[in-house]
mmCIF file of C-alpha atoms and ligand atoms in Angstrom:
data_model
loop_
_atom_site.group_PDB
_atom_site.id
_atom_site.type_symbol
_atom_site.label_atom_id
_atom_site.label_comp_id
_atom_site.label_asym_id
_atom_site.label_seq_id
_atom_site.Cartn_x
_atom_site.Cartn_y
_atom_site.Cartn_z
ATOM 1 C CA MET A 9 -31.791 -2.555 -44.405
ATOM 2 C CA GLY A 10 -34.530 -2.616 -47.007
ATOM 3 C CA VAL A 11 -37.546 -0.414 -46.393
ATOM 4 C CA ARG A 12 -40.531 -2.278 -45.927
ATOM 5 C CA LEU A 13 -43.457 -1.650 -48.077
ATOM 6 C CA SER A 14 -46.270 -3.563 -46.303
ATOM 7 C CA HIS A 15 -48.222 -3.183 -43.275
ATOM 8 C CA THR A 16 -50.500 -5.884 -41.717
ATOM 9 C CA PRO A 17 -53.768 -4.468 -41.180
ATOM 10 C CA VAL A 18 -54.884 -4.970 -37.521
ATOM 11 C CA LEU A 19 -58.351 -6.416 -36.412
ATOM 12 C CA TYR A 20 -58.878 -6.896 -40.311
ATOM 13 C CA GLN A 21 -61.971 -9.154 -40.043
ATOM 14 C CA GLU A 22 -63.614 -7.342 -36.991
ATOM 15 C CA VAL A 23 -63.267 -3.975 -39.048
ATOM 16 C CA LEU A 24 -64.755 -5.474 -42.192
ATOM 17 C CA ALA A 25 -67.531 -7.140 -40.220
ATOM 18 C CA GLY A 26 -68.063 -4.013 -38.182
ATOM 19 C CA LEU A 27 -68.369 -1.662 -41.006
ATOM 20 C CA GLU A 28 -71.136 -3.933 -42.454
ATOM 21 C CA ILE A 29 -69.956 -3.390 -45.892
ATOM 22 C CA LYS A 30 -72.478 -4.002 -48.822
ATOM 23 C CA PRO A 31 -72.002 -3.929 -52.414
ATOM 24 C CA GLY A 32 -72.428 -0.393 -53.973
ATOM 25 C CA GLY A 33 -71.593 1.136 -50.688
ATOM 26 C CA ARG A 34 -69.451 4.397 -50.420
ATOM 27 C CA TYR A 35 -66.769 4.160 -47.780
ATOM 28 C CA ILE A 36 -64.015 6.381 -46.443
ATOM 29 C CA ASP A 37 -60.838 5.174 -44.988
ATOM 30 C CA GLY A 38 -59.256 8.272 -43.355
ATOM 31 C CA THR A 39 -55.939 6.564 -42.819
ATOM 32 C CA VAL A 40 -55.312 4.500 -45.837
ATOM 33 C CA GLY A 41 -51.746 3.649 -45.227
ATOM 34 C CA ALA A 42 -50.734 0.538 -47.232
ATOM 35 C CA GLY A 43 -54.266 -0.069 -48.260
ATOM 36 C CA GLY A 44 -54.766 -3.184 -46.149
ATOM 37 C CA HIS A 45 -58.148 -2.408 -44.802
ATOM 38 C CA ALA A 46 -58.999 -0.603 -48.173
ATOM 39 C CA ARG A 47 -58.588 -3.649 -50.130
ATOM 40 C CA GLY A 48 -60.854 -5.651 -47.815
ATOM 41 C CA ILE A 49 -63.583 -2.782 -48.134
ATOM 42 C CA LEU A 50 -63.183 -2.944 -51.859
ATOM 43 C CA GLU A 51 -63.565 -6.592 -52.189
ATOM 44 C CA ALA A 52 -66.496 -6.705 -49.606
ATOM 45 C CA SER A 53 -68.299 -3.931 -51.652
ATOM 46 C CA ALA A 54 -67.644 -5.303 -55.188
ATOM 47 C CA PRO A 55 -68.635 -4.801 -57.838
ATOM 48 C CA ASP A 56 -69.390 -1.255 -57.435
ATOM 49 C CA GLY A 57 -68.680 -0.152 -54.016
ATOM 50 C CA ARG A 58 -66.415 3.123 -53.860
ATOM 51 C CA LEU A 59 -63.703 3.785 -51.333
ATOM 52 C CA LEU A 60 -62.095 7.294 -50.678
ATOM 53 C CA GLY A 61 -58.584 6.747 -49.145
ATOM 54 C CA ILE A 62 -57.007 9.665 -47.102
ATOM 55 C CA ASP A 63 -53.509 9.716 -45.786
ATOM 56 C CA ALA A 64 -51.292 12.661 -44.605
ATOM 57 C CA ASP A 65 -48.164 10.906 -45.751
ATOM 58 C CA PRO A 66 -47.746 11.232 -49.574
ATOM 59 C CA ALA A 67 -45.549 8.131 -49.506
ATOM 60 C CA ALA A 68 -48.424 6.045 -48.135
ATOM 61 C CA ILE A 69 -50.762 7.421 -50.816
ATOM 62 C CA ALA A 70 -48.253 6.529 -53.504
ATOM 63 C CA LEU A 71 -47.931 3.021 -51.936
ATOM 64 C CA ALA A 72 -51.857 2.799 -51.704
ATOM 65 C CA ARG A 73 -52.179 3.766 -55.340
ATOM 66 C CA GLU A 74 -49.957 0.966 -56.438
ATOM 67 C CA LYS A 75 -51.516 -1.666 -54.258
ATOM 68 C CA LEU A 76 -55.194 -0.704 -55.081
ATOM 69 C CA VAL A 77 -54.509 -0.175 -58.866
ATOM 70 C CA ALA A 78 -56.766 -3.273 -59.786
ATOM 71 C CA TYR A 79 -59.701 -1.451 -58.267
ATOM 72 C CA GLY A 80 -59.604 1.276 -60.889
ATOM 73 C CA GLY A 81 -62.151 4.008 -60.714
ATOM 74 C CA ARG A 82 -63.667 2.493 -57.681
ATOM 75 C CA VAL A 83 -60.704 4.104 -55.666
ATOM 76 C CA THR A 84 -60.110 7.856 -54.963
ATOM 77 C CA LEU A 85 -56.896 8.713 -53.018
ATOM 78 C CA VAL A 86 -56.107 12.078 -51.540
ATOM 79 C CA GLN A 87 -53.086 13.050 -49.722
ATOM 80 C CA GLY A 88 -54.418 15.189 -46.721
ATOM 81 C CA ASN A 89 -55.258 15.250 -43.004
ATOM 82 C CA PHE A 90 -58.264 13.588 -41.881
ATOM 83 C CA ALA A 91 -58.922 16.611 -39.783
ATOM 84 C CA GLU A 92 -60.344 18.013 -43.185
ATOM 85 C CA LEU A 93 -62.269 14.928 -43.754
ATOM 86 C CA GLU A 94 -65.841 16.578 -44.233
ATOM 87 C CA ALA A 95 -64.414 18.940 -46.989
ATOM 88 C CA ILE A 96 -62.519 16.142 -48.606
ATOM 89 C CA ALA A 97 -65.438 14.053 -48.753
ATOM 90 C CA GLN A 98 -67.767 16.705 -50.062
ATOM 91 C CA ARG A 99 -65.204 17.647 -52.801
ATOM 92 C CA GLU A 100 -64.762 13.914 -53.987
ATOM 93 C CA GLY A 101 -68.552 12.925 -53.716
ATOM 94 C CA PHE A 102 -68.603 10.711 -50.897
ATOM 95 C CA CYS A 103 -71.215 12.327 -48.720
ATOM 96 C CA PRO A 104 -73.137 10.640 -47.384
ATOM 97 C CA ALA A 105 -70.971 7.719 -46.692
ATOM 98 C CA ASP A 106 -71.796 4.372 -45.497
ATOM 99 C CA GLY A 107 -68.803 3.691 -43.430
ATOM 100 C CA VAL A 108 -65.891 5.692 -42.095
ATOM 101 C CA LEU A 109 -62.683 3.921 -40.773
ATOM 102 C CA LEU A 110 -59.954 5.439 -38.789
ATOM 103 C CA ASP A 111 -56.907 3.258 -37.959
ATOM 104 C CA LEU A 112 -54.973 5.732 -35.906
ATOM 105 C CA GLY A 113 -51.011 6.051 -35.488
ATOM 106 C CA LEU A 114 -48.415 5.122 -37.655
ATOM 107 C CA SER A 115 -47.787 2.173 -40.120
ATOM 108 C CA SER A 116 -44.994 -0.521 -40.092
ATOM 109 C CA MET A 117 -43.424 1.174 -43.314
ATOM 110 C CA GLN A 118 -43.144 4.564 -41.246
ATOM 111 C CA LEU A 119 -41.796 2.967 -38.357
ATOM 112 C CA GLU A 120 -39.321 0.967 -40.090
ATOM 113 C CA ALA A 121 -37.904 3.673 -42.440
ATOM 114 C CA ALA A 122 -34.928 5.047 -40.478
ATOM 115 C CA GLN A 123 -34.962 8.483 -42.207
ATOM 116 C CA ARG A 124 -38.582 9.243 -40.966
ATOM 117 C CA GLY A 125 -37.285 9.336 -37.464
ATOM 118 C CA PHE A 126 -39.926 7.380 -35.710
ATOM 119 C CA SER A 127 -38.003 4.650 -34.373
ATOM 120 C CA PHE A 128 -35.608 4.632 -31.219
ATOM 121 C CA LEU A 129 -34.298 1.198 -32.598
ATOM 122 C CA LEU A 130 -32.981 2.666 -35.957
ATOM 123 C CA ASP A 131 -30.635 5.738 -36.443
ATOM 124 C CA GLY A 132 -32.272 8.588 -38.349
ATOM 125 C CA PRO A 133 -32.995 12.368 -38.193
ATOM 126 C CA LEU A 134 -35.440 13.480 -35.445
ATOM 127 C CA ASP A 135 -38.215 13.993 -37.998
ATOM 128 C CA MET A 136 -41.443 12.067 -37.060
ATOM 129 C CA ARG A 137 -43.736 13.895 -39.360
ATOM 130 C CA PHE A 138 -46.679 12.142 -41.221
ATOM 131 C CA ASP A 139 -46.772 14.986 -43.624
ATOM 132 C CA PRO A 140 -43.224 16.122 -44.558
ATOM 133 C CA SER A 141 -44.790 19.449 -45.561
ATOM 134 C CA ARG A 142 -45.575 20.152 -41.965
ATOM 135 C CA MET A 143 -43.300 22.838 -40.554
ATOM 136 C CA ILE A 144 -42.335 21.584 -37.122
ATOM 137 C CA THR A 145 -40.257 18.409 -36.729
ATOM 138 C CA ALA A 146 -39.241 16.429 -33.592
ATOM 139 C CA ALA A 147 -35.792 17.994 -33.704
ATOM 140 C CA ASP A 148 -37.326 21.593 -33.644
ATOM 141 C CA LEU A 149 -39.342 20.412 -30.401
ATOM 142 C CA VAL A 150 -36.436 18.698 -28.781
ATOM 143 C CA ASN A 151 -33.816 21.578 -29.441
ATOM 144 C CA GLY A 152 -36.179 24.562 -29.320
ATOM 145 C CA LEU A 153 -38.684 24.219 -26.387
ATOM 146 C CA GLY A 154 -38.023 25.335 -23.006
ATOM 147 C CA VAL A 155 -37.681 22.544 -20.354
ATOM 148 C CA SER A 156 -41.266 23.015 -18.847
ATOM 149 C CA ASP A 157 -42.934 22.944 -22.190
ATOM 150 C CA LEU A 158 -40.870 19.884 -23.221
ATOM 151 C CA ALA A 159 -41.652 18.213 -20.057
ATOM 152 C CA ASP A 160 -45.302 19.053 -20.468
ATOM 153 C CA ILE A 161 -45.442 17.226 -23.913
ATOM 154 C CA LEU A 162 -43.605 14.200 -22.466
ATOM 155 C CA TYR A 163 -46.093 14.009 -19.465
ATOM 156 C CA ARG A 164 -49.432 14.800 -21.629
ATOM 157 C CA TYR A 165 -48.835 12.818 -24.576
ATOM 158 C CA GLY A 166 -46.367 10.194 -23.309
ATOM 159 C CA GLU A 167 -47.784 9.768 -19.765
ATOM 160 C CA GLU A 168 -44.207 9.763 -18.831
ATOM 161 C CA ARG A 169 -43.613 9.992 -15.085
ATOM 162 C CA ARG A 170 -39.988 11.108 -15.477
ATOM 163 C CA ALA A 171 -40.952 13.943 -17.837
ATOM 164 C CA ARG A 172 -39.282 16.762 -16.038
ATOM 165 C CA ALA A 173 -36.041 14.819 -15.439
ATOM 166 C CA ILE A 174 -35.962 13.758 -19.037
ATOM 167 C CA ALA A 175 -36.617 17.201 -20.396
ATOM 168 C CA GLU A 176 -33.876 18.506 -18.216
ATOM 169 C CA ALA A 177 -31.436 15.877 -19.571
ATOM 170 C CA ILE A 178 -32.475 16.658 -23.194
ATOM 171 C CA ALA A 179 -31.747 20.494 -22.522
ATOM 172 C CA ALA A 180 -28.276 19.608 -21.050
ATOM 173 C CA ALA A 181 -27.477 17.546 -24.048
ATOM 174 C CA ARG A 182 -28.637 19.803 -26.796
ATOM 175 C CA PRO A 183 -28.391 20.050 -29.694
ATOM 176 C CA LEU A 184 -29.804 16.447 -30.464
ATOM 177 C CA HIS A 185 -29.884 15.484 -34.136
ATOM 178 C CA THR A 186 -30.649 11.812 -34.298
ATOM 179 C CA THR A 187 -33.143 9.198 -32.872
ATOM 180 C CA ARG A 188 -30.240 7.323 -31.322
ATOM 181 C CA GLU A 189 -28.920 10.260 -29.524
ATOM 182 C CA LEU A 190 -32.253 11.130 -28.102
ATOM 183 C CA ALA A 191 -32.915 7.491 -27.107
ATOM 184 C CA ALA A 192 -29.665 7.341 -25.251
ATOM 185 C CA VAL A 193 -30.296 10.539 -23.292
ATOM 186 C CA VAL A 194 -33.748 9.049 -22.441
ATOM 187 C CA GLU A 195 -32.161 5.829 -21.278
ATOM 188 C CA GLY A 196 -29.550 7.616 -19.076
ATOM 189 C CA VAL A 197 -32.363 9.040 -17.185
ATOM 190 C CA VAL A 198 -34.972 6.299 -17.038
ATOM 191 C CA GLY A 199 -32.528 3.382 -17.212
ATOM 192 C CA ARG A 200 -33.466 -0.085 -18.600
ATOM 193 C CA ARG A 201 -36.279 -2.045 -16.699
ATOM 194 C CA GLY A 202 -38.673 -4.713 -17.997
ATOM 195 C CA ARG A 203 -39.727 -5.487 -21.779
ATOM 196 C CA ILE A 204 -40.716 -1.735 -22.828
ATOM 197 C CA HIS A 205 -37.854 0.317 -24.309
ATOM 198 C CA PRO A 206 -37.068 3.283 -22.031
ATOM 199 C CA ALA A 207 -37.592 5.951 -24.855
ATOM 200 C CA THR A 208 -41.034 4.433 -26.028
ATOM 201 C CA ARG A 209 -43.033 6.967 -24.161
ATOM 202 C CA THR A 210 -40.871 10.016 -25.221
ATOM 203 C CA PHE A 211 -40.975 9.014 -28.764
ATOM 204 C CA GLN A 212 -44.701 8.485 -28.573
ATOM 205 C CA ALA A 213 -45.103 11.831 -26.833
ATOM 206 C CA LEU A 214 -43.027 13.772 -29.502
ATOM 207 C CA ARG A 215 -44.837 11.918 -32.409
ATOM 208 C CA ILE A 216 -48.140 13.081 -31.110
ATOM 209 C CA ALA A 217 -47.031 16.515 -30.578
ATOM 210 C CA VAL A 218 -45.283 16.977 -34.025
ATOM 211 C CA ASN A 219 -48.353 15.598 -35.837
ATOM 212 C CA GLY A 220 -51.003 17.349 -33.590
ATOM 213 C CA GLU A 221 -52.483 13.709 -33.483
ATOM 214 C CA LEU A 222 -55.026 14.383 -30.631
ATOM 215 C CA GLU A 223 -56.269 17.745 -32.222
ATOM 216 C CA ALA A 224 -56.680 15.811 -35.656
ATOM 217 C CA LEU A 225 -58.606 13.215 -33.817
ATOM 218 C CA GLU A 226 -60.838 15.668 -31.724
ATOM 219 C CA ALA A 227 -61.474 17.426 -35.161
ATOM 220 C CA VAL A 228 -62.428 14.535 -37.296
ATOM 221 C CA LEU A 229 -64.970 12.596 -35.098
ATOM 222 C CA PRO A 230 -67.803 15.181 -35.412
ATOM 223 C CA GLN A 231 -67.064 15.620 -39.266
ATOM 224 C CA ALA A 232 -67.224 11.574 -39.362
ATOM 225 C CA VAL A 233 -70.717 11.930 -37.869
ATOM 226 C CA ARG A 234 -71.824 14.643 -40.212
ATOM 227 C CA VAL A 235 -70.780 12.590 -43.423
ATOM 228 C CA LEU A 236 -72.150 9.290 -42.399
ATOM 229 C CA ALA A 237 -75.395 8.263 -43.889
ATOM 230 C CA PRO A 238 -78.280 7.302 -41.267
ATOM 231 C CA GLY A 239 -77.255 3.609 -40.378
ATOM 232 C CA GLY A 240 -73.694 4.239 -41.580
ATOM 233 C CA VAL A 241 -70.825 3.039 -39.224
ATOM 234 C CA LEU A 242 -67.803 4.720 -37.626
ATOM 235 C CA ALA A 243 -65.016 2.492 -36.853
ATOM 236 C CA VAL A 244 -62.004 3.771 -35.029
ATOM 237 C CA ILE A 245 -58.982 1.758 -34.031
ATOM 238 C CA SER A 246 -56.811 3.451 -31.352
ATOM 239 C CA PHE A 247 -53.393 2.248 -29.998
ATOM 240 C CA HIS A 248 -52.876 4.105 -26.758
ATOM 241 C CA SER A 249 -55.138 5.232 -23.933
ATOM 242 C CA LEU A 250 -55.064 8.992 -24.691
ATOM 243 C CA GLU A 251 -56.527 8.255 -28.310
ATOM 244 C CA ASP A 252 -59.013 5.747 -26.985
ATOM 245 C CA ARG A 253 -60.190 8.100 -24.282
ATOM 246 C CA VAL A 254 -60.953 10.726 -26.861
ATOM 247 C CA VAL A 255 -63.024 8.335 -28.960
ATOM 248 C CA LYS A 256 -64.778 6.802 -26.015
ATOM 249 C CA GLN A 257 -65.782 10.175 -24.595
ATOM 250 C CA PHE A 258 -66.978 11.250 -27.994
ATOM 251 C CA LEU A 259 -69.083 8.259 -28.612
ATOM 252 C CA ARG A 260 -70.523 8.461 -25.102
ATOM 253 C CA ARG A 261 -71.438 12.073 -25.603
ATOM 254 C CA GLU A 262 -72.868 11.585 -28.986
ATOM 255 C CA SER A 263 -75.031 8.578 -27.968
ATOM 256 C CA ARG A 264 -76.866 10.692 -25.183
ATOM 257 C CA ASP A 265 -79.909 12.818 -25.941
ATOM 258 C CA CYS A 266 -79.088 15.316 -23.351
ATOM 259 C CA LEU A 267 -75.936 16.794 -21.936
ATOM 260 C CA CYS A 268 -77.271 18.719 -19.188
ATOM 261 C CA PRO A 269 -75.674 18.167 -15.679
ATOM 262 C CA PRO A 270 -77.808 15.752 -13.552
ATOM 263 C CA GLU A 271 -79.056 18.623 -11.113
ATOM 264 C CA GLN A 272 -80.670 20.415 -14.149
ATOM 265 C CA PRO A 273 -84.241 19.498 -13.791
ATOM 266 C CA VAL A 274 -85.331 20.005 -17.385
ATOM 267 C CA CYS A 275 -83.135 19.916 -20.393
ATOM 268 C CA ILE A 276 -81.860 23.163 -21.608
ATOM 269 C CA CYS A 277 -78.985 21.989 -24.045
ATOM 270 C CA GLY A 278 -81.212 20.467 -26.760
ATOM 271 C CA HIS A 279 -78.493 17.935 -27.608
ATOM 272 C CA LYS A 280 -79.813 15.020 -29.586
ATOM 273 C CA ALA A 281 -78.068 11.549 -29.850
ATOM 274 C CA THR A 282 -76.343 11.194 -33.303
ATOM 275 C CA LEU A 283 -74.777 7.742 -32.665
ATOM 276 C CA GLN A 284 -75.608 4.369 -31.189
ATOM 277 C CA VAL A 285 -72.644 2.678 -29.687
ATOM 278 C CA VAL A 286 -72.259 -0.786 -31.015
ATOM 279 C CA THR A 287 -69.265 -1.757 -28.925
ATOM 280 C CA LYS A 288 -69.891 -1.296 -25.305
ATOM 281 C CA LYS A 289 -66.485 -2.358 -24.599
ATOM 282 C CA PRO A 290 -63.680 -2.024 -27.297
ATOM 283 C CA ILE A 291 -62.945 -4.981 -29.532
ATOM 284 C CA ARG A 292 -59.328 -6.176 -28.919
ATOM 285 C CA PRO A 293 -57.240 -8.532 -31.174
ATOM 286 C CA ARG A 294 -57.329 -12.280 -30.391
ATOM 287 C CA ALA A 295 -54.238 -13.930 -29.029
ATOM 288 C CA GLU A 296 -53.357 -15.421 -32.381
ATOM 289 C CA GLU A 297 -53.292 -11.964 -33.947
ATOM 290 C CA VAL A 298 -51.069 -10.620 -31.119
ATOM 291 C CA GLU A 299 -48.798 -13.503 -31.619
ATOM 292 C CA SER A 300 -48.459 -13.227 -35.410
ATOM 293 C CA ASN A 301 -48.488 -9.420 -35.430
ATOM 294 C CA PRO A 302 -47.231 -7.850 -32.073
ATOM 295 C CA ARG A 303 -47.953 -4.377 -33.220
ATOM 296 C CA SER A 304 -51.815 -5.185 -32.877
ATOM 297 C CA ARG A 305 -51.318 -5.801 -29.081
ATOM 298 C CA SER A 306 -52.595 -2.529 -27.982
ATOM 299 C CA ALA A 307 -55.213 -2.152 -30.640
ATOM 300 C CA ARG A 308 -58.845 -1.169 -29.593
ATOM 301 C CA LEU A 309 -61.700 -1.053 -32.117
ATOM 302 C CA ARG A 310 -64.759 0.862 -31.165
ATOM 303 C CA LEU A 311 -67.716 0.900 -33.603
ATOM 304 C CA ALA A 312 -70.828 3.339 -33.610
ATOM 305 C CA ARG A 313 -73.872 3.629 -35.787
ATOM 306 C CA ARG A 314 -75.178 6.871 -37.311
ATOM 307 C CA LEU A 315 -78.727 7.485 -35.905
ATOM 308 C CA GLY A 316 -81.503 8.313 -38.467
ATOM 309 C CA SER A 317 -81.797 11.912 -37.552
ATOM 310 C CA ARG A 318 -79.741 14.626 -39.300
ATOM 311 C CA VAL A 319 -77.282 16.835 -37.203
HETATM 312 C C1 LIG B 411 -51.914 2.421 -38.827
HETATM 313 S S1 LIG B 411 -51.730 3.205 -40.281
HETATM 314 C C2 LIG B 411 -52.987 2.767 -41.333
HETATM 315 C C3 LIG B 411 -52.811 1.432 -42.049
HETATM 316 C C4 LIG B 411 -54.016 0.845 -42.849
HETATM 317 N N1 LIG B 411 -55.174 0.834 -42.350
HETATM 318 C C5 LIG B 411 -53.540 -0.287 -43.681
HETATM 319 O O1 LIG B 411 -54.267 -1.236 -43.535
HETATM 320 O O2 LIG B 411 -52.476 -0.350 -44.472
HETATM 321 C C6 LIG B 411 -51.918 4.896 -40.084
HETATM 322 C C7 LIG B 411 -51.857 5.812 -41.218
HETATM 323 O O3 LIG B 411 -52.600 7.076 -40.785
HETATM 324 C C8 LIG B 411 -51.875 8.079 -41.251
HETATM 325 N N2 LIG B 411 -52.245 9.319 -40.545
HETATM 326 C C9 LIG B 411 -52.080 9.423 -39.274
HETATM 327 N N3 LIG B 411 -52.780 10.606 -38.739
HETATM 328 C C10 LIG B 411 -53.116 11.237 -39.845
HETATM 329 C C11 LIG B 411 -54.109 12.227 -40.070
HETATM 330 N N4 LIG B 411 -54.233 13.243 -39.087
HETATM 331 N N5 LIG B 411 -54.566 12.511 -41.380
HETATM 332 C C12 LIG B 411 -54.332 11.659 -42.418
HETATM 333 N N6 LIG B 411 -53.664 10.582 -42.140
HETATM 334 C C13 LIG B 411 -53.179 10.056 -40.884
HETATM 335 C C14 LIG B 411 -50.409 7.658 -41.357
HETATM 336 O O4 LIG B 411 -49.849 8.435 -41.934
HETATM 337 C C15 LIG B 411 -50.559 6.231 -41.542
HETATM 338 O O5 LIG B 411 -50.084 6.039 -42.869
#
């Protein structure tokens, strides 16, 4: 099977409208992937808007470079982790920025490249790294962790109710080398019920752990606030409830002037709101989008505007 070299950007119009892109603006796409959203941002900010595209995956950066070549010097692409967003933005001259986009998770190219090890439907090595220079692969976790630690990952990052039983079955079947072997072990425990593949949660959990996804998200959000110009917009698309919870709680906290507990009669924390939440409820894809791009079905877009005061 050929490897796909495209990815349909989700909530495309909603992201472009939400970022309120203007000609001459400076935008940061922290997850540039195949450059779908990035292209829209460059079009909407023509003739002189600039885009900094970051991705942990060198293959994504190479593809984005090809896809965005027509925009010449308006595009800067950097292979790196968005957990370093502020340093990268400063180094590349993108502070302050008029908008920051994070489209979390993995791309269709990554999912459909068997050798990357993200898919339980394709046979490949248990890798799952966005950035191949990271030390730890899914195989290292699956074959090296104790049952309790493995169960903990499956429970915390996959919200897998059968975490302990799956971890025990994995330990009994070690060493596991391929995605199919792992999927078969999980299926042996969970069985097949409903439309969702039994290994979905286990694969999600391992991917999140391998890439430190929630830690990177926790790290990038305050940096995004710091790099945004007053009035600039932060747009985050999440694909599962763990990510969305981190984003929602961050936006809630940063849109409040005081974080003291309610029993505290006067504010002693001195916290000042840095964001105004634009989307009280997340924006979900319309039925037509879900039909044409099933990957979009769990997407939730949250938007917030940087308030005038500096942090
Ligand atoms: C859903 S795709 C983005 C697709 C992109 N918006 C487009 O339109 O083509 C997510 C991308 O984020 C990258 N990614 C995930 N976590 C990252 C991190 N912590 N730092 C940098 N890139 C990351 C992945 O490698 C992947 O290419």
